[in-house]
PDB file of C-alpha atoms in Angstrom:
ATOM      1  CA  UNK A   1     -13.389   2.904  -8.920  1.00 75.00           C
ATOM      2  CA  UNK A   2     -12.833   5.633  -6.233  1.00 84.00           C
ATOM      3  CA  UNK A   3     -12.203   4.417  -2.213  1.00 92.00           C
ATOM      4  CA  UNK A   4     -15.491   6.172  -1.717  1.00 96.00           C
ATOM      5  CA  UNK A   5     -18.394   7.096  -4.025  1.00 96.00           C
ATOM      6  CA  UNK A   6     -20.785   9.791  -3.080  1.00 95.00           C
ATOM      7  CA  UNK A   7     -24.037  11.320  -4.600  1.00 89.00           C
ATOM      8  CA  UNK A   8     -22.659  14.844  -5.619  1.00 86.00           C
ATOM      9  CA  UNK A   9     -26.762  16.099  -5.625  1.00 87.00           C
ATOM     10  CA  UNK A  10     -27.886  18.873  -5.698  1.00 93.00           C
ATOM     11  CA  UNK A  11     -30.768  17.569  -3.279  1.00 95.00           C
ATOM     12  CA  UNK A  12     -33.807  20.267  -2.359  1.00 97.00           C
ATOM     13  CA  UNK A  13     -35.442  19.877   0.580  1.00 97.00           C
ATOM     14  CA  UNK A  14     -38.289  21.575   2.066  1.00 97.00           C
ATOM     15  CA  UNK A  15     -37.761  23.059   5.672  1.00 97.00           C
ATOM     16  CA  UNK A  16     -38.026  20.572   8.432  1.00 97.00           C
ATOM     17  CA  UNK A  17     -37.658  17.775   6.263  1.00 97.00           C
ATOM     18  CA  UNK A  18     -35.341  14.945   7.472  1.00 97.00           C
ATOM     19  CA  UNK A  19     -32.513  14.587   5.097  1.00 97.00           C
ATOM     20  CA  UNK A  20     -30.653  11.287   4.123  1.00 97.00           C
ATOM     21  CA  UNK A  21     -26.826  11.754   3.422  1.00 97.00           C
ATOM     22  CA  UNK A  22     -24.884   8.717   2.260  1.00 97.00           C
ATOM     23  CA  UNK A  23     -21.952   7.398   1.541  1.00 97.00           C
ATOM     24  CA  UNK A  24     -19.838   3.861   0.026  1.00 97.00           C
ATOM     25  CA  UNK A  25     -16.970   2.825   0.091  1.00 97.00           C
ATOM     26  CA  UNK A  26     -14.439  -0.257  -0.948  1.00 96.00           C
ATOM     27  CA  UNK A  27     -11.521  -0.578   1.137  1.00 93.00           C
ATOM     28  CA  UNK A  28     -12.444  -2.620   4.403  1.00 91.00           C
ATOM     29  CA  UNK A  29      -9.837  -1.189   6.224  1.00 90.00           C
ATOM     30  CA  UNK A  30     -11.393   1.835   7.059  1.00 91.00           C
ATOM     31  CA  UNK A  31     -12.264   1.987  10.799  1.00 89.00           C
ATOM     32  CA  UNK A  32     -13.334   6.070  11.337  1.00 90.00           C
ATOM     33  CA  UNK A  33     -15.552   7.619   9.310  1.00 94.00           C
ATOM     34  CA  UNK A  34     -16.216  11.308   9.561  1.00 95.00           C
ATOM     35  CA  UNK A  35     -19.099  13.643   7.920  1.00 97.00           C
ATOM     36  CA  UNK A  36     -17.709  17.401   7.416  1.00 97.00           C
ATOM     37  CA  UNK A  37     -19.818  20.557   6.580  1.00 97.00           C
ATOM     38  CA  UNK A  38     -18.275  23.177   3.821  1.00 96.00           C
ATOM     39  CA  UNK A  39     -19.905  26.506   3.503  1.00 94.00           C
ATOM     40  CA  UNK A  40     -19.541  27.988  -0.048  1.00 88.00           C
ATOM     41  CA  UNK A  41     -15.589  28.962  -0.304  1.00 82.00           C
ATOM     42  CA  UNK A  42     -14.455  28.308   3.147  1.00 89.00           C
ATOM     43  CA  UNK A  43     -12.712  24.900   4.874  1.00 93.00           C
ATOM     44  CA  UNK A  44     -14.691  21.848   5.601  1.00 96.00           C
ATOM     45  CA  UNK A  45     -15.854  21.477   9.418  1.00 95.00           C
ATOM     46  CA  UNK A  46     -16.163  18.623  12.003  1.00 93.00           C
ATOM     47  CA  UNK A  47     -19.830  17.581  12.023  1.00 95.00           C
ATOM     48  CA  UNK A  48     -19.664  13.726  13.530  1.00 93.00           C
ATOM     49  CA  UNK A  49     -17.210  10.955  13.902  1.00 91.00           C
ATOM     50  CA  UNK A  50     -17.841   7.535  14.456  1.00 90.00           C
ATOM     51  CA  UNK A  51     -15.831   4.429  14.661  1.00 83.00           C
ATOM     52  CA  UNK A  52     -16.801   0.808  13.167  1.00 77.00           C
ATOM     53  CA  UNK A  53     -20.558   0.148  13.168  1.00 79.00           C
ATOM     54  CA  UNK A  54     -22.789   1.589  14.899  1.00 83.00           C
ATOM     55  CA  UNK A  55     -25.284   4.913  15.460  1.00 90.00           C
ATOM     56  CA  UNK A  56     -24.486   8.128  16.856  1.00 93.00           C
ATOM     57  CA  UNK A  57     -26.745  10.531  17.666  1.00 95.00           C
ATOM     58  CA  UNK A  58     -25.649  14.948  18.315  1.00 94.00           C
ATOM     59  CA  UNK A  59     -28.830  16.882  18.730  1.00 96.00           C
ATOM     60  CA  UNK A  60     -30.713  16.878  15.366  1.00 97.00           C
ATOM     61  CA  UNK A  61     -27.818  14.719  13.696  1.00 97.00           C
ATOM     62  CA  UNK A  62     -27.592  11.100  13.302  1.00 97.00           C
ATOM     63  CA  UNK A  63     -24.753   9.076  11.696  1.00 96.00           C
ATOM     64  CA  UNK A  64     -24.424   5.450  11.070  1.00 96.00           C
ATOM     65  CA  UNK A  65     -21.960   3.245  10.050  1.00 95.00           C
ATOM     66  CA  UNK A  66     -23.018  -0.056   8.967  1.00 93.00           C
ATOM     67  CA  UNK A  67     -19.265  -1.942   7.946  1.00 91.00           C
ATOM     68  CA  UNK A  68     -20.796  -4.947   6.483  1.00 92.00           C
ATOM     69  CA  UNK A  69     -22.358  -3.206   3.362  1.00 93.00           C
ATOM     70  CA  UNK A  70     -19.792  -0.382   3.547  1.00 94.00           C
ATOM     71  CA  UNK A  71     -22.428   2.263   3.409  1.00 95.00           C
ATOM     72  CA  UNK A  72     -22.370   5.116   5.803  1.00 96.00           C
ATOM     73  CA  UNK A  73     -25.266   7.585   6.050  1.00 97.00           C
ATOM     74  CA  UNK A  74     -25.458  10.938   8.117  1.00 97.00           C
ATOM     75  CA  UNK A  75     -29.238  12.319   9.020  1.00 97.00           C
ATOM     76  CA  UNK A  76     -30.274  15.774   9.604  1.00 97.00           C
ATOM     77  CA  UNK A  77     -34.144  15.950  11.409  1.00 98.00           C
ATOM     78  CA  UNK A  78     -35.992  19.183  10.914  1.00 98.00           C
ATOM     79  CA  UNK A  79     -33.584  20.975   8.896  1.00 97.00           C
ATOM     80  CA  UNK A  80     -33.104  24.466   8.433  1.00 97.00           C
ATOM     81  CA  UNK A  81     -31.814  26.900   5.999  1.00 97.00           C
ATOM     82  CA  UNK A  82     -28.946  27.351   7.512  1.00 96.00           C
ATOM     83  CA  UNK A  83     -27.753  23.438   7.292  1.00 97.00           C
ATOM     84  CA  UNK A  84     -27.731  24.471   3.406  1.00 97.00           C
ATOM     85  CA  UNK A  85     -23.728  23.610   2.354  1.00 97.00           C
ATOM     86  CA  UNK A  86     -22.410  20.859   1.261  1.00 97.00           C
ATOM     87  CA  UNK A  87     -21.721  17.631   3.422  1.00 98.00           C
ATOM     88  CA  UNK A  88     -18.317  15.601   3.036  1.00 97.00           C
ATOM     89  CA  UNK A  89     -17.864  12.046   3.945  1.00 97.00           C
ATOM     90  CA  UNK A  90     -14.564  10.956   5.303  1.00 96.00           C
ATOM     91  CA  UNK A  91     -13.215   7.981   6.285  1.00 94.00           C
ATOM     92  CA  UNK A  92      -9.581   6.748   7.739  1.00 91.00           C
ATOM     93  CA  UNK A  93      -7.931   3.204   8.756  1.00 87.00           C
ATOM     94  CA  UNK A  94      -6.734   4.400  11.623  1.00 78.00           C
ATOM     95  CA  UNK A  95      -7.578   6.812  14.811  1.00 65.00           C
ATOM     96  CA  UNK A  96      -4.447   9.314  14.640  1.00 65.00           C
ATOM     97  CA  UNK A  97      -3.438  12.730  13.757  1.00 60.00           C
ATOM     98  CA  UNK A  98      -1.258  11.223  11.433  1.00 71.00           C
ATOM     99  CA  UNK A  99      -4.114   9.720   9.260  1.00 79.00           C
ATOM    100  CA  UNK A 100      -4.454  10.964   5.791  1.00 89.00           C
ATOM    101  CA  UNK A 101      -8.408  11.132   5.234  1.00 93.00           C
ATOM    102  CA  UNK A 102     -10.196   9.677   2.336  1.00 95.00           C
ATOM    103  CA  UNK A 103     -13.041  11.888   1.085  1.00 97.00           C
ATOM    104  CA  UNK A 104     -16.306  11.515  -0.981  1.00 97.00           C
ATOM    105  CA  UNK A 105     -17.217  13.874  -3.563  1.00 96.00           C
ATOM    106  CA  UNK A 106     -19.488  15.830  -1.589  1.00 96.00           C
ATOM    107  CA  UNK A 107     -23.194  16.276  -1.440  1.00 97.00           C
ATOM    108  CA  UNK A 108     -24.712  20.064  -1.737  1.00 96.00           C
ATOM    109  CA  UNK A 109     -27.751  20.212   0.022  1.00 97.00           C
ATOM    110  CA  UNK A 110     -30.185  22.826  -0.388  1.00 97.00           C
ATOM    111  CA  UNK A 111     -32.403  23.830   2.638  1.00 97.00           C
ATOM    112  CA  UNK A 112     -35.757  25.984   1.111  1.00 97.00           C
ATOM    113  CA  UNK A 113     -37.778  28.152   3.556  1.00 95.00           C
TER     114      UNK A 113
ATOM    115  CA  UNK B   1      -7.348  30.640  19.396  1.00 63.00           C
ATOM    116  CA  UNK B   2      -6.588  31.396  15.910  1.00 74.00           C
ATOM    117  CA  UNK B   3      -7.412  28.149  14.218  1.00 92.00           C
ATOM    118  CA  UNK B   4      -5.507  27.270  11.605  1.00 96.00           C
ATOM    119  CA  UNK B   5      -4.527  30.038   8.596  1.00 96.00           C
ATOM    120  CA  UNK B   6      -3.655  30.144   5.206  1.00 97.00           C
ATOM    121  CA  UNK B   7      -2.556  32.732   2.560  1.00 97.00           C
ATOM    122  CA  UNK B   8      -3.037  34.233  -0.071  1.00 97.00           C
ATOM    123  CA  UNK B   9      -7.171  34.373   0.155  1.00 96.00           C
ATOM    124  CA  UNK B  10      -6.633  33.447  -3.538  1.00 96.00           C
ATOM    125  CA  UNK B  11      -4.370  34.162  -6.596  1.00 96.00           C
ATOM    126  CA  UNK B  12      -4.256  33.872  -9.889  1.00 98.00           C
ATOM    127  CA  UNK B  13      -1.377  32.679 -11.675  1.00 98.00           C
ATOM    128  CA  UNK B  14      -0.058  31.841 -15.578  1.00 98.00           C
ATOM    129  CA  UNK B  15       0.177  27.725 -16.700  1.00 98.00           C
ATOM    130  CA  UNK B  16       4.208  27.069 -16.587  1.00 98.00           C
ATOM    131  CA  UNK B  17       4.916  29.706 -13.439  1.00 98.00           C
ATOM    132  CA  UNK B  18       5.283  28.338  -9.878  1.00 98.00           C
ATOM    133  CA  UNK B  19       3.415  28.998  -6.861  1.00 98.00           C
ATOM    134  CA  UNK B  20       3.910  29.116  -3.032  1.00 98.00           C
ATOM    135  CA  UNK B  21       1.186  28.651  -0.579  1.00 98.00           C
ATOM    136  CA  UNK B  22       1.412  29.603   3.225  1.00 98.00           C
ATOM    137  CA  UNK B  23      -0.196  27.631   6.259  1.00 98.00           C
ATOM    138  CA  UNK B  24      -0.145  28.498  10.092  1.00 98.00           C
ATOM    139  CA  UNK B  25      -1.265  25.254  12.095  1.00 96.00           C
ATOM    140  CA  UNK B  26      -3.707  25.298  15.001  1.00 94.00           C
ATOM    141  CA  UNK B  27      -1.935  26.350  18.246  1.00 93.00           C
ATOM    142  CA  UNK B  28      -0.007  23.113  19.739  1.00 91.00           C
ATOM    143  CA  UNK B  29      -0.666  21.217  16.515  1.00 92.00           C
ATOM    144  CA  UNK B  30       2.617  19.602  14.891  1.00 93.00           C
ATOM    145  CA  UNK B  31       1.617  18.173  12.065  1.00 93.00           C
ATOM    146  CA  UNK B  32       0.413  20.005   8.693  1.00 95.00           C
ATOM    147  CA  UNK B  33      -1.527  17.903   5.758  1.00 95.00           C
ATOM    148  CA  UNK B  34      -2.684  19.226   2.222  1.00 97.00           C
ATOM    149  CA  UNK B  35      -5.398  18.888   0.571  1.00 98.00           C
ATOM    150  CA  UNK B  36      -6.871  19.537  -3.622  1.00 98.00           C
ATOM    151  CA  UNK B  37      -9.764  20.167  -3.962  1.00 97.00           C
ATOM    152  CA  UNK B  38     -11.748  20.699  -7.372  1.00 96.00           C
ATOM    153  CA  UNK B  39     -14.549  22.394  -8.259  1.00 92.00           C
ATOM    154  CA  UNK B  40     -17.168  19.996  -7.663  1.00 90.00           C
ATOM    155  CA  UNK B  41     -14.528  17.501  -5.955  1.00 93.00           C
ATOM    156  CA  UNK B  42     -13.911  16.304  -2.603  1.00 95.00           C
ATOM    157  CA  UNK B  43     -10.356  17.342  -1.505  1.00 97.00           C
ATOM    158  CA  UNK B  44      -7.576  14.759  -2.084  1.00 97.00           C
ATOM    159  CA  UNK B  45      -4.943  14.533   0.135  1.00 96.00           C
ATOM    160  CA  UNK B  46      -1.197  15.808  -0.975  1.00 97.00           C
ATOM    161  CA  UNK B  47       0.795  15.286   1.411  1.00 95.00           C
ATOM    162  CA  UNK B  48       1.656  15.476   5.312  1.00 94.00           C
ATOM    163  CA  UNK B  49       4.856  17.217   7.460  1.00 95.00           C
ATOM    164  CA  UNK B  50       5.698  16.410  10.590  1.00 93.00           C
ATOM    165  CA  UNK B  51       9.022  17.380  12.007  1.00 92.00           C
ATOM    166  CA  UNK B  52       9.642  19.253   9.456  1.00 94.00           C
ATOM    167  CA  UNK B  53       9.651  16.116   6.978  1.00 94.00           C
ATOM    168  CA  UNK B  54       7.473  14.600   4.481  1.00 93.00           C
ATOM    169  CA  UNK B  55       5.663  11.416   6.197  1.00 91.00           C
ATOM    170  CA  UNK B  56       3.170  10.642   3.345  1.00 89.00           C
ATOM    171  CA  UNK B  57       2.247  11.577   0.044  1.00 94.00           C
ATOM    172  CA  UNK B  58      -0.938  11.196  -2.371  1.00 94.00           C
ATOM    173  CA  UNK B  59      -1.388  10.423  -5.915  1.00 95.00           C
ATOM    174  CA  UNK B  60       0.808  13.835  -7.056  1.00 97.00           C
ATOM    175  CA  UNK B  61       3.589  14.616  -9.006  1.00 97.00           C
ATOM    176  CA  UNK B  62       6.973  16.014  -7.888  1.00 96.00           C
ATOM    177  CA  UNK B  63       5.642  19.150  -9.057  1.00 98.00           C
ATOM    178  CA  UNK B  64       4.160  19.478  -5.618  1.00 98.00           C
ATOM    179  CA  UNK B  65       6.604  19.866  -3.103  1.00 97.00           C
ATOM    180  CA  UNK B  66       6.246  21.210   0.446  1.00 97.00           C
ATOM    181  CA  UNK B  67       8.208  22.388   3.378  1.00 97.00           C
ATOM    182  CA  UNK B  68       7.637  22.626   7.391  1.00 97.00           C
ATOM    183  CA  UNK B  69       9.233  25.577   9.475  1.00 97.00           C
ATOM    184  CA  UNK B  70      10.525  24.479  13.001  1.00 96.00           C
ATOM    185  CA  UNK B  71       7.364  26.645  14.510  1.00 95.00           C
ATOM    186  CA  UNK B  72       4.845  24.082  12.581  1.00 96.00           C
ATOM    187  CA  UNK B  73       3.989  26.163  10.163  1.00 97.00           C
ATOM    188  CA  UNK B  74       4.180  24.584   6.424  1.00 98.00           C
ATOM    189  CA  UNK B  75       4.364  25.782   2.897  1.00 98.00           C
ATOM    190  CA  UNK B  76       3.059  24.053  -0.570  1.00 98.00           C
ATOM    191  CA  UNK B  77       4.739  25.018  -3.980  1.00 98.00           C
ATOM    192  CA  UNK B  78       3.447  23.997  -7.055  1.00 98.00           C
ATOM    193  CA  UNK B  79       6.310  24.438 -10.426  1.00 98.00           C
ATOM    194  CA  UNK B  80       5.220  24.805 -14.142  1.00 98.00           C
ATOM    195  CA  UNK B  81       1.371  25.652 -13.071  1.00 98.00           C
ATOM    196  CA  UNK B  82      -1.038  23.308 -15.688  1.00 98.00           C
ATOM    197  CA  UNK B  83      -4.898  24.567 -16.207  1.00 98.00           C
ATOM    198  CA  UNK B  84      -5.527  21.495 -14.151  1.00 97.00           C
ATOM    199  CA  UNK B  85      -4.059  22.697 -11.213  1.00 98.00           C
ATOM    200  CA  UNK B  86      -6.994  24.987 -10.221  1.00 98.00           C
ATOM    201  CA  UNK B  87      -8.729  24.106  -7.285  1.00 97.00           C
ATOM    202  CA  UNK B  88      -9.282  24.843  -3.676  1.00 97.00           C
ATOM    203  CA  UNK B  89      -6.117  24.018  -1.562  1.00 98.00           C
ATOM    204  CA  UNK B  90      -6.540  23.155   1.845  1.00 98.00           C
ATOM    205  CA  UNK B  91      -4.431  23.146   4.776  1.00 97.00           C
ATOM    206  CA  UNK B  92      -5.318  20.608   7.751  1.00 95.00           C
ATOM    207  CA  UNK B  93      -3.537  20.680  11.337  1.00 94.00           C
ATOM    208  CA  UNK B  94      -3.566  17.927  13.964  1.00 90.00           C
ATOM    209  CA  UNK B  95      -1.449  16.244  16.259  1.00 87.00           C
ATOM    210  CA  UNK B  96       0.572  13.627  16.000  1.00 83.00           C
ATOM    211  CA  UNK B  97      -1.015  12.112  18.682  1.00 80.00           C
ATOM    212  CA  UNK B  98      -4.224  13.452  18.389  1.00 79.00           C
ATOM    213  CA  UNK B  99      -7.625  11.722  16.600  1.00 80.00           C
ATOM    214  CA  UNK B 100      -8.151  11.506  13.293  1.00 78.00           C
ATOM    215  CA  UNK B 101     -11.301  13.119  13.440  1.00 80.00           C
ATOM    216  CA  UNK B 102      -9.135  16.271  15.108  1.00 84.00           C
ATOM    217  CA  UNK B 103      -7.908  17.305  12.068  1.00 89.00           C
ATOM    218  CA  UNK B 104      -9.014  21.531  11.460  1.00 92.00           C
ATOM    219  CA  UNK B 105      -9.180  22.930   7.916  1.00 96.00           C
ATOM    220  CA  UNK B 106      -8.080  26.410   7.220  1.00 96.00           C
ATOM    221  CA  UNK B 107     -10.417  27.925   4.927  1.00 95.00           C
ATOM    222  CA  UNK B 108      -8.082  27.334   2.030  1.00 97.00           C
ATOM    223  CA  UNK B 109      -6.466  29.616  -0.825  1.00 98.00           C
ATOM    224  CA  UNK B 110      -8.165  28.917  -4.434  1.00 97.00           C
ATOM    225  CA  UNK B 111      -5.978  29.121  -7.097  1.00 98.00           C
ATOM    226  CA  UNK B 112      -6.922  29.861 -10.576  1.00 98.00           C
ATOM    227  CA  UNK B 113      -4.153  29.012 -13.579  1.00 98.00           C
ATOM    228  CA  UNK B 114      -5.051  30.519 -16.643  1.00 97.00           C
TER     229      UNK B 114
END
């Protein structure tokens, strides 16, 4: 069983439609959990971090961690062509620079006009 | 600023020859990680350089070895290249006493072994 299992898609989505990203994993020790964006053939970016449970909310982007059921889900309201990549969970056990991360598989989303 | 760099763009290479890949950390960053990643795959980490040492490694075998320079910057060689080996390698900077959501990804070199 992988650290952390995610829905590979692809998921289609009309514009402005509010997409549901999500993620689980097994190893309790993981504290920070990151979602990443990754255009076709270029590096994964920094969308969100949060740490333990809990929501956070940047502009039409909502993540939430909830530790008890290991499940970690990323939201994207009225979404756009644009936001049409694919979205990485991450997670680590600790807060550092010198944390290996632990990602999912990767969800491609597709973002129709 | 710029960012953190890798090279080649992408290469192709024979199964059984060795390969070198280059990456250039963020400015001020000191440590270097690399990552696999698949087709179709979320990247798995390889291993991590700081002070121009290997701190930790991943699930991979001594054919992947690296190297940091004293300016930060950090090479991964791969000997006797299998099919299996293609994939998307990724090089992440960050400091050592940074966050470990402050991690940047270059936009990676892709290797293809035929």
């Amino acid at each position: 069983q992988k650290e952390v299992e995610q829905d590979p898609g692809p998921l289609s989505v009309p514009e402005g439609a509010i997409v549901s990203l999500n993620c689980t994993y097994s190893n309790s020790a993981f504290q920070y959990f990151m979602w990443y964006r990754q255009y076709s053939r270029k590096g994964p970016e920094l969308l969100m971090y949060t740490y333990s449970s809990g929501n956070k909310e940047d502009g039409r982007f909502t993540a939430q961690v909830d530790k008890s059921s290991k499940y970690i889900s990323l939201f994207i309201r009225d979404s756009q062509p644009s936001d049409s990549a694919t979205y990485l969970c991450a997670m680590s056990e600790m807060n550092t620079g010198f944390q290996k991360l632990v990602f999912g598989t990767g969800t491609r989303l597709l973002v129709s006009p | 600023d710029a960012g953190v760099t890798q090279s080649p763009t992408h290469l192709i290479k024979t199964r059984g020859q060795q390969v070198t890949l280059r990456c250039s950390p963020k400015s001020g960053h000191d440590t270097v990680s690399w990552y696999q990643q698949a087709l179709g795959q979320g990247p798995q980490f390889i291993f991590q350089y700081y002070e121009e040492e290997e701190r930790q490694r991943g699930n991979f075998p001594d054919r992947f070895s690296g190297h940091q320079f004293p300016n930060y910057s950090s090479e991964l060689n791969v000997n006797a290249l299998l099919l299996g080996d293609s994939a998307l390698y990724l090089c992440a900077s960050s400091l050592r006493q940074g966050r470990a959501y402050e991690q940047y990804f270059g936009p990676g070199t892709r290797l293809t072994v035929t």
